[in-house]
Coordinates of C-alpha atoms and ligand atoms in Angstrom, one line a residue:
M1 CA -26.4 -67.4 -11.5
G2 CA -25.1 -71.0 -10.4
A3 CA -26.5 -72.6 -7.4
Y4 CA -23.2 -71.6 -5.4
A5 CA -23.5 -67.9 -6.2
D6 CA -27.1 -67.9 -5.6
A7 CA -26.9 -69.5 -2.2
R8 CA -23.8 -67.4 -1.3
T9 CA -25.7 -64.1 -2.2
R10 CA -28.9 -64.9 -0.5
S11 CA -27.0 -66.1 2.8
L12 CA -25.4 -62.7 3.0
T13 CA -28.1 -60.4 1.9
D14 CA -31.1 -62.2 3.4
P15 CA -29.4 -64.5 6.3
S16 CA -32.6 -64.9 8.1
G17 CA -34.6 -66.0 5.1
F18 CA -31.8 -68.4 3.9
W19 CA -31.4 -70.1 7.2
L20 CA -35.1 -70.3 8.0
D21 CA -35.6 -72.1 4.8
A22 CA -32.6 -74.5 5.7
A23 CA -34.3 -75.0 9.2
S24 CA -37.0 -76.8 7.5
A25 CA -34.7 -79.9 7.3
V26 CA -34.8 -80.2 11.0
A27 CA -37.8 -81.4 13.4
W28 CA -38.9 -78.6 15.7
D29 CA -41.2 -78.6 18.7
T30 CA -41.8 -75.0 18.1
P31 CA -40.6 -73.9 14.7
P32 CA -38.7 -70.7 14.8
S33 CA -40.1 -67.4 13.2
I34 CA -36.9 -65.6 14.0
G35 CA -33.8 -66.2 11.9
L36 CA -31.0 -64.0 13.0
D37 CA -31.4 -62.4 16.4
D38 CA -29.0 -59.3 16.6
S39 CA -30.7 -57.9 19.9
A40 CA -27.4 -58.5 21.8
A41 CA -25.0 -57.9 19.0
P42 CA -22.0 -58.5 18.7
L43 CA -23.3 -61.7 20.4
Y44 CA -25.7 -63.2 17.7
R45 CA -28.2 -65.8 18.1
W46 CA -30.1 -67.9 15.6
F47 CA -33.7 -69.2 15.8
S48 CA -34.2 -67.6 19.2
D49 CA -38.0 -68.4 19.5
G50 CA -37.6 -72.0 18.4
A51 CA -37.6 -75.1 20.5
L52 CA -36.5 -78.7 19.6
N53 CA -34.4 -81.7 20.9
T54 CA -31.3 -82.8 19.2
S55 CA -31.6 -86.5 20.1
V56 CA -35.2 -86.5 18.4
N57 CA -33.4 -85.1 15.3
A58 CA -30.7 -87.6 15.3
L59 CA -32.8 -90.8 16.3
D60 CA -36.6 -90.7 17.0
R61 CA -37.7 -89.0 13.8
H62 CA -35.8 -91.5 11.6
V63 CA -37.4 -94.4 13.6
E64 CA -40.8 -92.9 13.5
A65 CA -40.3 -92.4 9.5
G66 CA -39.8 -96.2 9.3
R67 CA -36.1 -96.2 9.1
G68 CA -35.5 -97.8 12.4
D69 CA -33.6 -100.8 10.9
R70 CA -31.3 -98.7 9.1
V71 CA -27.7 -99.0 10.5
A72 CA -26.8 -95.8 12.4
I73 CA -23.4 -97.0 13.5
Y74 CA -20.9 -99.3 12.2
Y75 CA -18.5 -99.9 15.2
D76 CA -15.3 -101.3 14.0
S77 CA -12.6 -101.9 16.5
P78 CA -9.5 -103.8 15.3
V79 CA -7.8 -103.0 18.6
T80 CA -10.4 -105.2 20.4
D81 CA -11.1 -107.3 17.3
S82 CA -14.8 -106.6 17.4
R83 CA -17.4 -105.1 15.2
R84 CA -21.1 -104.3 15.6
A85 CA -23.8 -102.7 13.5
I86 CA -26.2 -100.7 15.6
T87 CA -29.6 -99.7 14.1
Y88 CA -31.5 -96.5 14.7
T89 CA -33.9 -98.4 16.7
E90 CA -31.2 -100.0 18.9
L91 CA -29.4 -96.7 19.3
R92 CA -32.6 -94.6 20.1
D93 CA -33.4 -97.3 22.8
D94 CA -29.9 -97.2 24.3
V95 CA -29.9 -93.4 24.4
A96 CA -33.3 -93.3 26.0
R97 CA -32.2 -95.8 28.6
F98 CA -29.0 -93.9 29.4
A99 CA -30.8 -90.6 29.7
G100 CA -32.9 -92.4 32.3
V101 CA -29.7 -93.3 34.1
L102 CA -28.5 -89.8 33.9
A103 CA -31.9 -88.4 35.1
G104 CA -31.8 -90.8 37.9
L105 CA -28.4 -89.2 39.1
G106 CA -29.9 -85.8 39.0
V107 CA -29.1 -84.6 35.6
G108 CA -31.6 -81.9 34.2
V109 CA -31.8 -79.2 31.5
G110 CA -28.7 -77.1 31.4
D111 CA -26.8 -79.4 33.7
R112 CA -23.3 -80.5 32.4
V113 CA -22.2 -84.1 31.9
L114 CA -18.4 -84.5 31.2
L115 CA -17.6 -87.4 29.2
Y116 CA -14.1 -89.1 29.2
L117 CA -14.5 -92.0 26.8
P118 CA -12.7 -93.8 24.2
M119 CA -14.1 -94.4 20.7
I120 CA -16.8 -97.0 21.7
P121 CA -20.7 -96.8 21.1
E122 CA -21.1 -95.7 24.7
A123 CA -19.5 -92.3 23.7
V124 CA -22.3 -91.7 21.2
V125 CA -25.0 -93.0 23.5
A126 CA -23.8 -90.7 26.3
M127 CA -23.7 -87.6 24.1
L128 CA -27.1 -88.1 22.6
A129 CA -28.6 -89.2 26.1
T130 CA -27.3 -86.0 27.5
A131 CA -28.9 -84.1 24.5
R132 CA -32.1 -85.8 25.1
L133 CA -32.3 -84.4 28.6
G134 CA -31.6 -80.9 27.5
A135 CA -28.2 -81.1 29.4
V136 CA -25.0 -80.2 28.1
H137 CA -22.1 -82.5 27.3
S138 CA -18.4 -81.7 27.3
V139 CA -16.3 -84.4 25.8
V140 CA -12.8 -84.6 26.8
F141 CA -10.4 -86.5 24.6
G142 CA -10.0 -89.9 26.1
G143 CA -6.5 -90.3 27.6
F144 CA -6.0 -86.5 28.2
A145 CA -3.7 -86.1 31.3
P146 CA -5.2 -85.5 34.7
A147 CA -4.3 -82.0 34.9
E148 CA -5.8 -81.1 31.6
L149 CA -9.0 -83.0 32.6
A150 CA -9.1 -81.3 36.1
V151 CA -9.0 -77.8 34.5
R152 CA -12.0 -78.9 32.4
I153 CA -13.9 -80.3 35.3
D154 CA -13.5 -76.9 37.2
D155 CA -14.7 -75.0 34.3
A156 CA -17.6 -77.1 33.2
L157 CA -18.8 -78.0 36.8
P158 CA -20.4 -81.3 35.6
T159 CA -23.1 -82.9 37.6
V160 CA -22.1 -86.4 36.3
V161 CA -18.8 -87.7 34.8
V162 CA -19.0 -90.8 32.4
S163 CA -16.1 -92.7 31.7
A164 CA -14.7 -96.1 30.8
T165 CA -12.0 -98.4 32.3
C166 CA -9.7 -97.9 29.4
G167 CA -8.8 -96.8 25.8
I168 CA -6.5 -98.9 23.5
E169 CA -3.9 -97.4 21.4
G170 CA -2.5 -100.0 19.2
S171 CA -1.5 -102.8 21.4
R172 CA -1.3 -100.6 24.5
V173 CA -4.2 -100.6 26.9
I174 CA -4.5 -97.0 28.7
E175 CA -6.2 -97.3 31.8
Y176 CA -8.4 -94.4 32.3
T177 CA -9.7 -94.8 35.9
P178 CA -6.3 -93.8 37.6
L179 CA -6.3 -90.8 35.3
L180 CA -9.8 -89.9 36.1
R181 CA -9.4 -90.5 39.9
E182 CA -6.3 -88.3 39.8
A183 CA -8.1 -85.5 38.0
L184 CA -10.9 -85.6 40.5
A185 CA -8.4 -85.3 43.3
L186 CA -6.8 -82.3 41.5
A187 CA -10.2 -80.7 40.7
A188 CA -11.8 -78.3 43.4
H189 CA -15.4 -79.5 41.9
R190 CA -17.0 -82.6 43.0
P191 CA -19.5 -84.3 40.6
D192 CA -22.5 -86.1 42.2
A193 CA -21.6 -89.3 40.4
V194 CA -19.2 -91.2 38.2
V195 CA -20.5 -93.6 35.6
I196 CA -17.9 -96.2 34.6
K197 CA -18.2 -98.6 31.5
Q198 CA -16.2 -101.8 32.4
R199 CA -14.3 -102.9 29.4
P200 CA -12.9 -106.4 29.4
Q201 CA -9.4 -105.1 28.7
A202 CA -9.1 -103.4 32.2
A203 CA -11.2 -104.0 35.3
A204 CA -11.6 -101.2 37.9
S205 CA -13.1 -101.3 41.2
L206 CA -15.7 -98.9 41.9
V207 CA -15.7 -96.6 44.7
A208 CA -18.5 -94.7 46.6
G209 CA -20.3 -92.5 44.1
D210 CA -19.4 -94.6 41.1
V211 CA -22.1 -96.2 39.1
D212 CA -21.5 -99.2 36.8
W213 CA -22.7 -98.5 33.3
D214 CA -24.0 -102.0 32.6
A215 CA -25.6 -102.5 35.9
A216 CA -27.3 -99.1 35.6
M217 CA -28.4 -99.8 32.0
S218 CA -30.1 -103.1 32.9
T219 CA -32.6 -101.5 35.2
A220 CA -32.9 -98.1 33.7
V221 CA -36.3 -96.5 32.8
P222 CA -36.2 -95.0 29.2
H223 CA -36.4 -91.2 29.2
G224 CA -38.3 -89.2 26.8
P225 CA -36.7 -86.1 25.0
V226 CA -37.0 -82.8 26.7
P227 CA -37.5 -79.9 24.3
V228 CA -35.1 -77.0 24.9
G229 CA -34.7 -73.5 23.2
A230 CA -32.8 -73.3 20.1
T231 CA -30.2 -71.2 21.7
D232 CA -29.7 -73.3 24.7
P233 CA -26.3 -75.1 24.7
L234 CA -25.9 -78.6 23.4
Y235 CA -22.3 -78.9 24.2
I236 CA -19.0 -77.4 25.4
L237 CA -15.9 -78.5 23.7
Y238 CA -12.5 -77.2 24.9
T239 CA -9.8 -76.2 22.4
S240 CA -6.5 -74.7 22.8
G241 CA -6.2 -70.8 23.1
T242 CA -3.0 -68.8 23.0
T243 CA -2.7 -69.0 26.7
G244 CA -2.6 -72.2 29.0
R245 CA -6.3 -72.0 29.9
P246 CA -8.5 -73.8 27.3
K247 CA -11.5 -72.1 25.6
G248 CA -14.8 -73.7 26.2
V249 CA -16.4 -73.4 22.8
V250 CA -20.3 -73.4 23.2
R251 CA -22.4 -75.0 20.8
D252 CA -26.3 -74.3 20.8
N253 CA -29.0 -76.8 19.7
G254 CA -31.0 -75.2 17.1
G255 CA -28.3 -73.5 14.9
H256 CA -26.3 -76.6 15.2
A257 CA -29.0 -78.9 14.0
V258 CA -29.5 -76.7 11.0
A259 CA -25.9 -76.2 10.2
M260 CA -25.4 -80.1 10.4
A261 CA -28.2 -81.0 8.1
W262 CA -27.3 -78.3 5.8
S263 CA -23.5 -78.8 5.5
F264 CA -23.8 -82.8 5.3
A265 CA -26.2 -82.3 2.1
N266 CA -24.5 -79.2 0.6
V267 CA -20.8 -79.3 1.5
Y268 CA -20.3 -83.1 1.7
G269 CA -22.9 -84.1 -0.8
M270 CA -24.3 -86.9 1.6
G271 CA -27.7 -88.2 2.0
P272 CA -29.7 -90.6 4.3
D273 CA -28.8 -93.6 2.1
D274 CA -25.1 -93.0 2.3
V275 CA -22.5 -94.6 4.6
W276 CA -20.0 -92.0 5.9
W277 CA -16.8 -92.4 7.7
A278 CA -15.1 -89.5 9.5
A279 CA -11.8 -91.1 10.7
S280 CA -11.3 -88.7 13.7
D281 CA -12.2 -89.0 17.4
V282 CA -15.4 -88.0 19.3
G283 CA -13.1 -85.9 21.5
W284 CA -12.4 -83.6 18.6
V285 CA -14.8 -81.2 16.8
V286 CA -14.8 -83.4 13.7
G287 CA -16.0 -86.2 15.8
H288 CA -18.8 -84.2 17.3
S289 CA -19.9 -82.7 14.0
Y290 CA -19.3 -85.4 11.5
I291 CA -18.8 -88.8 13.4
V292 CA -22.0 -88.2 15.6
Y293 CA -24.3 -85.4 14.7
A294 CA -24.5 -84.5 11.1
P295 CA -24.7 -88.2 9.7
L296 CA -27.3 -89.0 12.4
I297 CA -29.3 -86.1 11.9
A298 CA -29.3 -86.9 8.3
G299 CA -30.3 -90.4 8.9
A300 CA -27.2 -91.9 7.3
S301 CA -24.9 -94.7 8.4
T302 CA -21.6 -93.6 10.2
V303 CA -18.6 -95.6 10.9
L304 CA -17.1 -95.4 14.5
Y305 CA -13.7 -96.6 14.1
E306 CA -11.6 -97.5 17.3
G307 CA -7.9 -97.3 16.5
K308 CA -5.7 -95.4 14.3
P309 CA -6.6 -96.1 10.8
V310 CA -2.9 -96.0 9.8
G311 CA -0.5 -98.4 11.4
T312 CA -3.3 -100.1 13.3
P313 CA -3.3 -102.8 12.1
D314 CA -1.6 -101.5 8.8
A315 CA -1.6 -98.9 6.1
G316 CA -4.3 -100.8 4.2
A317 CA -6.9 -100.3 7.1
F318 CA -8.5 -97.5 5.4
W319 CA -9.3 -99.3 2.2
R320 CA -10.4 -102.4 4.2
V321 CA -13.0 -100.5 6.2
I322 CA -14.1 -98.8 3.2
A323 CA -14.7 -102.0 1.3
R324 CA -16.4 -103.7 4.3
Y325 CA -19.1 -101.1 4.6
G326 CA -19.4 -99.7 1.2
V327 CA -18.2 -96.2 2.5
N328 CA -19.4 -93.4 0.2
A329 CA -17.2 -90.7 1.6
L330 CA -14.1 -90.7 3.8
F331 CA -13.2 -87.7 5.9
T332 CA -9.6 -87.7 7.5
A333 CA -6.7 -85.3 8.0
P334 CA -3.8 -85.0 5.6
T335 CA -1.4 -86.5 8.0
A336 CA -3.2 -89.7 7.6
I337 CA -2.7 -89.7 3.9
R338 CA 1.1 -88.8 4.4
A339 CA 1.4 -91.7 6.7
I340 CA -0.1 -94.1 4.1
K341 CA 1.9 -92.6 1.4
K342 CA 5.2 -93.3 3.6
E343 CA 4.2 -96.9 4.2
D344 CA 2.7 -97.7 0.8
P345 CA 4.2 -95.1 -1.5
D346 CA 2.8 -96.8 -4.6
A347 CA -0.7 -97.5 -3.1
A348 CA -0.1 -101.3 -3.7
L349 CA -2.5 -102.1 -0.9
L350 CA -5.3 -100.1 -2.6
A351 CA -5.5 -102.8 -5.2
E352 CA -6.3 -105.5 -2.6
H353 CA -9.7 -104.0 -1.8
D354 CA -12.8 -102.9 -3.7
I355 CA -13.2 -99.4 -2.8
S356 CA -15.4 -98.5 -5.7
S357 CA -18.2 -97.2 -3.4
L358 CA -15.9 -94.3 -2.5
R359 CA -17.2 -91.0 -4.2
T360 CA -15.1 -88.4 -2.4
L361 CA -12.1 -88.0 0.0
F362 CA -12.5 -85.1 2.3
L363 CA -9.4 -83.6 4.1
A364 CA -9.2 -81.0 6.9
G365 CA -7.6 -80.3 10.1
E366 CA -4.4 -78.7 8.7
R367 CA -3.2 -77.4 5.4
L368 CA -3.5 -79.9 2.5
D369 CA 0.0 -79.5 0.8
P370 CA -0.3 -80.0 -3.0
D371 CA 2.0 -83.1 -2.9
T372 CA -0.4 -85.0 -0.7
Y373 CA -3.4 -83.8 -2.6
A374 CA -1.6 -85.1 -5.8
W375 CA -0.7 -88.4 -4.4
A376 CA -4.4 -89.0 -3.1
S377 CA -6.0 -87.8 -6.4
E378 CA -3.7 -90.0 -8.5
H379 CA -4.2 -93.2 -6.6
L380 CA -7.7 -92.8 -5.6
G381 CA -9.0 -91.3 -8.8
I382 CA -11.8 -89.4 -7.2
P383 CA -12.3 -85.7 -6.0
V384 CA -9.9 -85.0 -3.1
V385 CA -11.6 -82.0 -1.3
D386 CA -10.0 -79.9 1.1
N387 CA -12.2 -78.0 3.7
W388 CA -11.2 -75.5 6.1
W389 CA -12.8 -74.8 9.4
Q390 CA -12.0 -74.9 13.2
T391 CA -13.5 -76.0 16.5
E392 CA -15.2 -72.6 16.9
T393 CA -17.1 -72.8 13.7
G394 CA -18.1 -76.4 14.1
W395 CA -18.4 -76.8 10.2
P396 CA -16.7 -75.7 7.1
I397 CA -15.8 -72.1 6.5
A398 CA -14.4 -72.9 3.0
S399 CA -14.8 -75.9 0.9
N400 CA -15.8 -77.2 -2.5
L401 CA -19.5 -77.7 -2.2
R402 CA -20.1 -81.2 -3.5
G403 CA -23.8 -81.4 -2.9
L404 CA -24.6 -77.7 -4.0
E405 CA -22.3 -77.0 -7.0
P406 CA -19.0 -78.9 -7.4
M407 CA -16.2 -76.6 -8.7
P408 CA -12.9 -77.2 -10.3
I409 CA -10.4 -78.0 -7.5
K410 CA -7.0 -76.1 -7.1
A411 CA -4.3 -77.8 -5.2
G412 CA -3.4 -75.9 -1.9
S413 CA -6.8 -74.4 -1.6
P414 CA -10.1 -75.5 0.1
T415 CA -12.0 -73.7 -2.7
V416 CA -14.5 -71.1 -1.9
P417 CA -16.2 -69.4 1.2
V418 CA -19.1 -71.7 2.2
P419 CA -22.5 -69.8 2.0
G420 CA -23.1 -68.1 5.3
Y421 CA -19.4 -67.2 5.9
D422 CA -18.5 -63.6 4.6
V423 CA -14.7 -64.3 4.4
R424 CA -12.4 -61.3 4.0
I425 CA -8.7 -60.7 4.1
V426 CA -7.7 -57.8 5.9
D427 CA -4.0 -56.2 6.8
G428 CA -2.9 -55.3 10.3
F429 CA -5.2 -52.2 10.2
G430 CA -8.3 -54.0 9.3
E431 CA -8.2 -52.8 5.7
E432 CA -9.1 -55.2 3.0
V433 CA -6.3 -56.2 0.7
D434 CA -6.4 -57.0 -3.0
A435 CA -6.8 -60.4 -4.4
G436 CA -3.6 -62.5 -4.1
Q437 CA -2.3 -60.5 -1.2
D438 CA -1.6 -62.2 2.2
G439 CA -3.4 -61.0 5.3
A440 CA -5.4 -62.1 8.2
I441 CA -8.4 -64.3 7.4
V442 CA -11.5 -62.8 9.1
I443 CA -15.2 -63.2 8.8
R444 CA -17.7 -60.3 8.8
L445 CA -20.2 -60.7 11.4
P446 CA -22.7 -62.4 12.1
L447 CA -21.4 -65.9 11.7
P448 CA -23.8 -68.4 10.4
P449 CA -26.0 -70.9 12.7
G450 CA -24.0 -73.7 14.4
T451 CA -20.8 -71.6 15.0
L452 CA -19.9 -70.5 18.5
P453 CA -22.3 -68.0 20.2
T454 CA -19.8 -67.6 23.0
L455 CA -17.2 -69.2 25.3
W456 CA -18.6 -71.1 28.2
G457 CA -19.4 -68.7 31.0
D458 CA -17.3 -66.0 29.5
D459 CA -18.7 -63.5 27.1
E460 CA -16.0 -61.1 27.7
R461 CA -13.4 -63.7 26.8
Y462 CA -15.2 -64.5 23.6
V463 CA -15.3 -60.9 22.5
D464 CA -11.6 -60.4 23.5
S465 CA -10.5 -63.4 21.8
Y466 CA -12.4 -63.2 18.5
L467 CA -14.1 -59.9 17.9
R468 CA -11.9 -57.2 19.4
T469 CA -9.0 -57.1 17.0
F470 CA -11.0 -56.2 13.9
D471 CA -14.2 -54.3 14.6
G472 CA -17.2 -56.0 13.0
Y473 CA -15.3 -59.2 12.1
Y474 CA -14.7 -62.7 13.6
T475 CA -10.7 -63.3 13.8
T476 CA -10.0 -66.9 12.6
G477 CA -6.5 -66.7 13.7
D478 CA -5.5 -68.0 10.3
G479 CA -3.6 -66.1 7.6
G480 CA -3.8 -66.4 3.7
Y481 CA -5.2 -65.0 0.7
V482 CA -8.1 -65.3 -1.7
D483 CA -6.9 -65.2 -5.5
E484 CA -8.7 -63.7 -8.5
D485 CA -11.2 -66.5 -8.8
G486 CA -12.3 -66.2 -5.3
Y487 CA -10.5 -69.3 -4.1
V488 CA -9.3 -69.2 -0.4
F489 CA -5.7 -70.3 0.5
V490 CA -5.0 -70.9 4.2
M491 CA -1.3 -70.8 4.9
G492 CA -1.1 -71.1 8.7
R493 CA -1.9 -69.5 12.1
T494 CA -1.1 -65.9 12.9
D495 CA -1.1 -66.7 16.7
D496 CA 0.6 -68.8 19.0
V497 CA -1.2 -71.9 18.2
I498 CA 0.6 -74.7 16.1
N499 CA -0.8 -77.6 14.2
V500 CA 0.6 -81.1 14.9
A501 CA -0.8 -83.8 12.9
G502 CA -4.1 -81.9 12.6
H503 CA -4.4 -81.3 16.2
R504 CA -4.2 -77.8 17.5
L505 CA -1.8 -77.1 20.3
S506 CA -1.1 -74.1 22.3
T507 CA 2.6 -73.1 22.6
G508 CA 1.7 -71.2 25.7
A509 CA 0.1 -74.3 27.3
M510 CA 3.3 -76.3 26.5
E511 CA 5.4 -73.5 27.8
A512 CA 3.7 -73.6 31.1
V513 CA 4.2 -77.4 31.4
V514 CA 7.9 -77.0 30.6
A515 CA 8.3 -74.1 32.8
S516 CA 6.9 -76.0 35.7
H517 CA 10.1 -78.3 35.7
P518 CA 12.2 -77.3 38.7
F519 CA 15.4 -76.9 36.6
V520 CA 13.9 -74.6 34.1
A521 CA 14.2 -70.7 34.4
E522 CA 12.8 -69.7 31.1
C523 CA 11.5 -71.4 28.0
A524 CA 9.9 -70.8 24.6
V525 CA 8.0 -73.5 22.5
I526 CA 7.7 -73.1 18.7
G527 CA 6.5 -75.3 15.9
V528 CA 9.1 -76.6 13.4
H529 CA 8.2 -78.0 10.0
D530 CA 8.0 -81.8 10.0
E531 CA 7.4 -84.0 6.9
L532 CA 4.8 -86.2 8.2
K533 CA 2.9 -84.1 10.9
G534 CA 3.0 -80.8 9.4
Q535 CA 4.6 -79.3 12.6
I536 CA 6.2 -80.7 15.7
P537 CA 6.7 -78.6 18.9
R538 CA 10.3 -77.7 20.1
A539 CA 11.2 -76.2 23.4
F540 CA 14.1 -73.9 24.0
V541 CA 15.0 -73.9 27.6
V542 CA 17.2 -71.8 29.8
L543 CA 18.2 -73.7 32.8
K544 CA 18.5 -72.3 36.3
A545 CA 22.1 -71.6 37.5
G546 CA 23.5 -74.7 39.1
A547 CA 21.0 -77.1 37.3
V548 CA 22.6 -80.2 36.4
I549 CA 22.5 -80.7 32.6
D550 CA 21.7 -84.3 32.4
P551 CA 19.1 -85.0 29.7
D552 CA 17.8 -88.1 31.5
L553 CA 17.0 -85.9 34.6
L554 CA 15.4 -83.3 32.4
R555 CA 13.1 -85.7 31.1
Q556 CA 11.7 -86.5 34.4
Ligands
LIG601 P1 -9.2 -77.1 15.2 O1 -10.0 -76.1 15.9 O2 -8.4 -78.0 16.2 O3 -10.0 -78.0 14.3 O4 -8.1 -76.5 14.6 C1 -8.5 -75.4 13.5 C2 -7.3 -74.9 12.9 O5 -6.5 -76.0 12.0 C3 -7.6 -73.7 11.9 O6 -7.8 -72.6 12.4 C4 -6.4 -74.0 10.9 O7 -5.1 -73.3 11.3 C5 -6.1 -75.3 10.9 N1 -6.9 -76.0 9.7 C6 -7.9 -76.9 9.8 N2 -8.4 -77.3 8.5 C7 -7.5 -76.6 7.6 C8 -7.4 -76.6 6.3 N3 -8.2 -77.3 5.5 N4 -6.4 -75.9 5.8 C9 -5.5 -75.2 6.5 N5 -5.5 -75.2 7.8 C10 -6.5 -75.8 8.4

């Protein structure tokens, strides 16, 4: 058998053995003896007798192994015209200090810390400092509207909120402080403190209960790592469901660390000496898994890029950053490649940069259409690898496994199920269909380590949303087929979620916003095809009798 077939078979027939072996890549305070814990099935747990600290895995152990001078983060911010290389020792020290700040504000094991931050190193520091205390972070995408932020504050009930005075989009400075203050006014829950990083682009005057990031850090006492149970939560990440209420996807500490280490090596083929760039945002799951946790747990260098790589400042930004840091693999969404293709169809800008370090381009977040695949393959001359997953799983369900056993690529397919995921295609009655036939893509339980064990504070909603439709299976919400060679083809959502430029949006949530307009009697939001973004939302609206049909007013 080849390495893939071997790993796949063992992961499904002996999941505990397979993942306990993989767990040896992680530093444990108490190594687990249990792999799969099915005592509360269908709520499965992994490594339930193990204990560890995730920030130790991402930082301290590399410093202790003599790799403290290695660059952990290349922060590159064309929007502020600044760049910084942060070593593992420096990052560990900042994280320990910020953990001291959080502990001083009363954050302890299991408490939540909500982060509302742009793509600055402080975002990574705050995530890892929360993890260091055994607390639970919830990163809300910077610039999310106050109402969205308020819903998340009321669900996560954070002890502390960490924010910055602004984010920057292109040449626009988006002030976060007024958005945060409005969200806090809307929310029923009151955090004990708000920590604010003052950025030079926007000053904010602090109010009672606010803590200035820099002032607090200058006097902070470094805090050591607190070991937690493997099944204790590391973070909550909210994602769109089919209703207006977001789902708080929970990630645990142990399974997550193991899945990050395993996938970075086996799916992405990356090692500790590599430079890796996931061009996403820490507010999304790709940012959590592959800007922050996987590369740092592996001891590699990760690029933290503030700004949209396309259009800011130009379509050559990708190639310039790759050349600057000797990036070995880039992970982005097909939309970004389509945007470059539109601005620079012959890839003339590529020739201006030496990108010979780049081994692989990984694309995910939405379907990789064969045209985009062909354009990228032709111009880059390296493998262009689609990988399919979702916020809930935290790491790829299907991919070409570049580290384990690279396989021939078929345009339009993310290749094969990743070991640990027992992918099946079923019809509406839950019966498996033949190769080549369309159906719902489901995963036979249990899901592997690192995937969501539940939704925050709501086991019932977890079961209802994902496990109820087909008994014994996790419903991905995607439809597609598997061909005769076992290649998976993911064609689109089967529910009321649409995908806009690689971002998942709930039509239900958008309908709720449109329906709140005083003129609107009824509305429906659907996704329509868009050349660049894959889909864009369109609202159909029935106005109330007597409403003035003035497009300007309707926009209010
Ligand atoms: P999110 O949870 O925001 O990452 O969105 C996950 C959803 O995006 C999946 O359920 C799919 O509908 C879609 N998606 C992500 N990656 C791919 C891919 N490689 N091919 C097709 N669809 C994808």
